[in-house]
mmCIF file of N, CA and C in Angstrom:
data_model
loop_
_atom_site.group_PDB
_atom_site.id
_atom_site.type_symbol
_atom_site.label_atom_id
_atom_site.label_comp_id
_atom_site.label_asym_id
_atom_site.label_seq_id
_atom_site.Cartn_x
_atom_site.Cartn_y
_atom_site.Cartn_z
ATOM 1 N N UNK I 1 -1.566 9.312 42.879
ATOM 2 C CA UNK I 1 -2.445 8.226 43.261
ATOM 3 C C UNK I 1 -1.668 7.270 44.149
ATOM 4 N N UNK I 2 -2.298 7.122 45.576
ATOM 5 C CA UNK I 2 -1.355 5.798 46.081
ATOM 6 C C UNK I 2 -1.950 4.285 45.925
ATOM 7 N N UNK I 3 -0.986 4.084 46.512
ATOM 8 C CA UNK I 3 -1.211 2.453 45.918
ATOM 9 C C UNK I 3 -0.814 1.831 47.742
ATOM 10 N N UNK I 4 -2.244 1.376 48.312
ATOM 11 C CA UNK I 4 -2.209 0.754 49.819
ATOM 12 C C UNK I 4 -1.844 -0.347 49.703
ATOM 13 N N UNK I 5 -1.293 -1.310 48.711
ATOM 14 C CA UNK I 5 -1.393 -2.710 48.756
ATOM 15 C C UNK I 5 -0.183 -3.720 49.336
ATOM 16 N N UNK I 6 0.998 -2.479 50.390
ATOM 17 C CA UNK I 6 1.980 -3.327 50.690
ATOM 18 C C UNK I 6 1.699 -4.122 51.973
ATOM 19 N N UNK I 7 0.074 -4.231 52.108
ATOM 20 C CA UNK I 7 -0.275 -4.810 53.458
ATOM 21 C C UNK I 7 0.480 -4.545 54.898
ATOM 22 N N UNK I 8 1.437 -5.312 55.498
ATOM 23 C CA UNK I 8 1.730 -5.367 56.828
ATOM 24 C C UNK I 8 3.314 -5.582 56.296
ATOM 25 N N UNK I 9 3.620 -4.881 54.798
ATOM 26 C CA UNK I 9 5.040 -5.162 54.729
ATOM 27 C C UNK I 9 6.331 -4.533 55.567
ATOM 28 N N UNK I 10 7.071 -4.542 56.475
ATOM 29 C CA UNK I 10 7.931 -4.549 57.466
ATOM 30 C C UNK I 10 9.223 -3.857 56.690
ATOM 31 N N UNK I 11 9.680 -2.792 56.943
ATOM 32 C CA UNK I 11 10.694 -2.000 57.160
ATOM 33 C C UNK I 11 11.898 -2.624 57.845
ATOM 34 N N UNK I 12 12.686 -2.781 56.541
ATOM 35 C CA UNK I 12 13.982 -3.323 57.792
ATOM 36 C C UNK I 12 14.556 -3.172 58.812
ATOM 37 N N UNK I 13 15.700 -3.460 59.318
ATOM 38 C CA UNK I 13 16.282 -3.188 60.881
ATOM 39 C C UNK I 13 16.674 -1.818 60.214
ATOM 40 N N UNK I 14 18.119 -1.474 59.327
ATOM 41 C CA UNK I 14 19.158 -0.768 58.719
ATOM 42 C C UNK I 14 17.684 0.820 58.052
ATOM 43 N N UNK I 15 17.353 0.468 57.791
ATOM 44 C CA UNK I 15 16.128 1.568 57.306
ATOM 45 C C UNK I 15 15.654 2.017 58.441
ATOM 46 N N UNK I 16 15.186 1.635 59.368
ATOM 47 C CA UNK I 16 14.559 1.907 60.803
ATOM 48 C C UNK I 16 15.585 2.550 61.266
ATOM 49 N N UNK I 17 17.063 2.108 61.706
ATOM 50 C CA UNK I 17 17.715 2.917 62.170
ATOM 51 C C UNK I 17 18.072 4.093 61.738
ATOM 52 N N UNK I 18 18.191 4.395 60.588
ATOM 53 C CA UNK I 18 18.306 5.667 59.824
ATOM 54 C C UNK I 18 17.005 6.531 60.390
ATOM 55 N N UNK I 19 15.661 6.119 59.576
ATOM 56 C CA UNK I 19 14.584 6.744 60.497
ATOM 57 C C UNK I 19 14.716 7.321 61.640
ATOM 58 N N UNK I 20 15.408 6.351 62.653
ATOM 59 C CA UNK I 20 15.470 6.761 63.969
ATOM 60 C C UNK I 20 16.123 8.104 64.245
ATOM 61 N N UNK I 21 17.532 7.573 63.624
ATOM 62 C CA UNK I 21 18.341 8.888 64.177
ATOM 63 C C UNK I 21 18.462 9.881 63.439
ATOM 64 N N UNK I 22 17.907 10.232 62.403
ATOM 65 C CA UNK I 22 17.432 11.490 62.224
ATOM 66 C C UNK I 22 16.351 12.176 62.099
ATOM 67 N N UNK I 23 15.473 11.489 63.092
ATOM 68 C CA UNK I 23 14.141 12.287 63.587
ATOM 69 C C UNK I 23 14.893 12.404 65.360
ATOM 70 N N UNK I 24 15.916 11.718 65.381
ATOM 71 C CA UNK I 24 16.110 12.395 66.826
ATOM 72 C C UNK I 24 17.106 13.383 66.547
ATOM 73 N N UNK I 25 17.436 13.574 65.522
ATOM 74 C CA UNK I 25 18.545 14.725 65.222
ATOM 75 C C UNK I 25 17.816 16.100 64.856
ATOM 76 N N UNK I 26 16.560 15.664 63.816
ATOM 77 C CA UNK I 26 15.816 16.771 63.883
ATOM 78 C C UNK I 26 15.029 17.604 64.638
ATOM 79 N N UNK I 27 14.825 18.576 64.048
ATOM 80 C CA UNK I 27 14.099 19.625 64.778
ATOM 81 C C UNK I 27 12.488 20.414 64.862
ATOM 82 N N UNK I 28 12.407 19.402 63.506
ATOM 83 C CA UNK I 28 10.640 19.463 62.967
ATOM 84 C C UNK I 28 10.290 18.821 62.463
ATOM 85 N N UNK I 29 9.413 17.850 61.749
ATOM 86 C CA UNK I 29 8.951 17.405 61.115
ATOM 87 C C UNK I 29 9.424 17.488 59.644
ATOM 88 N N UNK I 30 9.184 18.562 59.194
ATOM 89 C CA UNK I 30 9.903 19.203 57.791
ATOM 90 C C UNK I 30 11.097 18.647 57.643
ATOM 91 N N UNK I 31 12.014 19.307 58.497
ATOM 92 C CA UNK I 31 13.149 19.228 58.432
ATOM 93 C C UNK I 31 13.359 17.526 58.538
ATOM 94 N N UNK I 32 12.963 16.822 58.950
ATOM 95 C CA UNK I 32 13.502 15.297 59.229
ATOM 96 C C UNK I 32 13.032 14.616 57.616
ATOM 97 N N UNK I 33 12.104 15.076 57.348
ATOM 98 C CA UNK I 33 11.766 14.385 55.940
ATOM 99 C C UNK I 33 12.604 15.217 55.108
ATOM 100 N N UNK I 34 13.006 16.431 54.940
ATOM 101 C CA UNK I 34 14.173 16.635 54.081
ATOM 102 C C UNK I 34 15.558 15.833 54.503
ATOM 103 N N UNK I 35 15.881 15.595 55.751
ATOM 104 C CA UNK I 35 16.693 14.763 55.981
ATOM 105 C C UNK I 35 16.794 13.256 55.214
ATOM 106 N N UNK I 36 15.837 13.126 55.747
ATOM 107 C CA UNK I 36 15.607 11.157 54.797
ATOM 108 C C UNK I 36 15.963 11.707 53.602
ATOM 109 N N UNK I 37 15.127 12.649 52.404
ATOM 110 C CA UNK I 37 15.122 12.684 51.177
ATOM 111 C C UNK I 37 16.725 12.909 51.051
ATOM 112 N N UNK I 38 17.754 13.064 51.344
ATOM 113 C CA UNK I 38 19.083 12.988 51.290
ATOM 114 C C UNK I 38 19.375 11.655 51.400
ATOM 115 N N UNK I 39 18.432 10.992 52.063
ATOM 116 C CA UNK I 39 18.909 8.941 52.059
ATOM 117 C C UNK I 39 18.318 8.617 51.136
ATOM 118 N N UNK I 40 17.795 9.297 49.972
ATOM 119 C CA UNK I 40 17.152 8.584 49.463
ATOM 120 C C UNK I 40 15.248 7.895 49.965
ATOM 121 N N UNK I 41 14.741 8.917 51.049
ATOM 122 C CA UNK I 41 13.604 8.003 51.390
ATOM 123 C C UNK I 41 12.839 9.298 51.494
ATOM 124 N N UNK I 42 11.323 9.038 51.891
ATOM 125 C CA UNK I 42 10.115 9.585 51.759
ATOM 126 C C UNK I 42 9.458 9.415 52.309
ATOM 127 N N UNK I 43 8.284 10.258 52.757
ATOM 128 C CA UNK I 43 6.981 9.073 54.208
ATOM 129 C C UNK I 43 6.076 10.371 52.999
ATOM 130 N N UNK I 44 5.021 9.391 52.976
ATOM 131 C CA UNK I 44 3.737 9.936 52.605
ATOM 132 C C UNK I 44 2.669 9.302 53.075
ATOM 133 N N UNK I 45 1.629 10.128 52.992
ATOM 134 C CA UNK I 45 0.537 9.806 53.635
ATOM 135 C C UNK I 45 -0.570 8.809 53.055
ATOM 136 N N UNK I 46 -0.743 7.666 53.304
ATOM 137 C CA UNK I 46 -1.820 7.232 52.653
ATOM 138 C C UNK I 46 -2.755 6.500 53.407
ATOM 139 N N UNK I 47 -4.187 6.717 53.204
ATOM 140 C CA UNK I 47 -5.495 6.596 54.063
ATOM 141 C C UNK I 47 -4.957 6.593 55.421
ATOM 142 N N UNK I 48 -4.710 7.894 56.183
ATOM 143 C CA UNK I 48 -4.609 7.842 57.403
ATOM 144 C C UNK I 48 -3.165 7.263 58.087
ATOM 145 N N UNK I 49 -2.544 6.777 57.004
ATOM 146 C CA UNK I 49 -0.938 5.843 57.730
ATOM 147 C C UNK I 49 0.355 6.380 56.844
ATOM 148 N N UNK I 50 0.863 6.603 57.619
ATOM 149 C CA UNK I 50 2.561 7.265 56.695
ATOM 150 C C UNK I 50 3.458 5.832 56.620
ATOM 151 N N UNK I 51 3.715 5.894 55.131
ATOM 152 C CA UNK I 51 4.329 4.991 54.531
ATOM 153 C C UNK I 51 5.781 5.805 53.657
ATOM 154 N N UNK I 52 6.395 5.089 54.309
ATOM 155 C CA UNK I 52 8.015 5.215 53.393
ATOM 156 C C UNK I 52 7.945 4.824 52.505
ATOM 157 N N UNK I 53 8.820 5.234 52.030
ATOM 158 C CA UNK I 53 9.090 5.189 49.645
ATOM 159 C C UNK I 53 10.718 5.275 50.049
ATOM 160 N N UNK I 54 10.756 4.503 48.586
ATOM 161 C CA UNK I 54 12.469 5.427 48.253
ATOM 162 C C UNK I 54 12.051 5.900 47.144
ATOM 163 N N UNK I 55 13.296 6.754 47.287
ATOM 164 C CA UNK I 55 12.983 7.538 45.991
ATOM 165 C C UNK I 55 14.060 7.392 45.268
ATOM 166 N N UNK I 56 13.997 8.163 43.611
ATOM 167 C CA UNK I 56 12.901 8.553 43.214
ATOM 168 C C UNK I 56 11.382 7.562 42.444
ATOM 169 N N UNK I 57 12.118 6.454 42.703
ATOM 170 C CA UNK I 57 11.109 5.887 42.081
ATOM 171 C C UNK I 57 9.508 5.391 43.057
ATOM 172 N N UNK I 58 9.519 5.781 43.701
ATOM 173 C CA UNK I 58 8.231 6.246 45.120
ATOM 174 C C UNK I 58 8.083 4.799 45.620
ATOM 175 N N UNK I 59 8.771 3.529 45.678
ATOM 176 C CA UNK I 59 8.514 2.226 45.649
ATOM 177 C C UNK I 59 8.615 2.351 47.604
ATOM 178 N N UNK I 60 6.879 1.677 47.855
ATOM 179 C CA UNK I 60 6.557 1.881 49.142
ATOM 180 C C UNK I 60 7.195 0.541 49.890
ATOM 181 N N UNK I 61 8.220 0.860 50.790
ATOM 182 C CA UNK I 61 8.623 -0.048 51.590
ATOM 183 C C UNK I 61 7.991 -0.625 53.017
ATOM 184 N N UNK I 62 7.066 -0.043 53.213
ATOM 185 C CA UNK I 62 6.216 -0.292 54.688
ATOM 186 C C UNK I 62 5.582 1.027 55.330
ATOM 187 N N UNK I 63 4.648 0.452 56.037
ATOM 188 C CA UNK I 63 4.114 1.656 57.252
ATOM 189 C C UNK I 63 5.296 1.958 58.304
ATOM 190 N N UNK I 64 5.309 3.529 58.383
ATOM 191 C CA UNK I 64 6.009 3.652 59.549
ATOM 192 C C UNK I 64 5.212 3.326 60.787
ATOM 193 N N UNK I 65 6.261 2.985 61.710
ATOM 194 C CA UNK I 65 5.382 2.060 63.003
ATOM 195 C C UNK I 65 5.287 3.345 63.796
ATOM 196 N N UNK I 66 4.157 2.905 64.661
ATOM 197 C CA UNK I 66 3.382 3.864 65.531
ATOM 198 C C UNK I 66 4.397 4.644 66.145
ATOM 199 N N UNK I 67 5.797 4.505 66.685
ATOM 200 C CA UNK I 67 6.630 5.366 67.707
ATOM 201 C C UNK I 67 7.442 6.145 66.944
ATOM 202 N N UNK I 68 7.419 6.225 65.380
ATOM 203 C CA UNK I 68 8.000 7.484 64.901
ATOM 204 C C UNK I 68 6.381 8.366 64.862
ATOM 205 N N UNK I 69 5.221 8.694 65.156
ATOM 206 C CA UNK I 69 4.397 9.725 64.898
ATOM 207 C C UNK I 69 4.351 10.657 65.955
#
């Protein structure tokens, strides 16, 4: 069950950069989210918007912004 209620909550600088460079390191989609899950992070889908988690405890840290899709 997700839970949409982190509104317009913002992803740090240090989290973003991680994001960054290993979706430019990766090679698929797959593969970049097994990447994060080695940082500790997660993107799942909820109503239409991919939202990061850490894991394991799934605690949603923000929408990923439009230029990682």
């Amino acid at each position: 069950m997700a839970h949409a209620d982190i509104g317009g909550a913002m992803i740090d600088a240090p989290t973003l950069d991680i994001l960054r460079r290993e979706k430019n390191n990766s090679l698929s989609p797959r593969e970049w989210k097994f990447r994060l899950a080695g940082y500790g992070y997660a993107i799942k889908d909820v109503a239409g918007k991919q939202v990061v988690t850490k894991l394991p405890q799934g605690i949603e840290l923000g929408f990923l912004p439009t230029q990682f899709h």
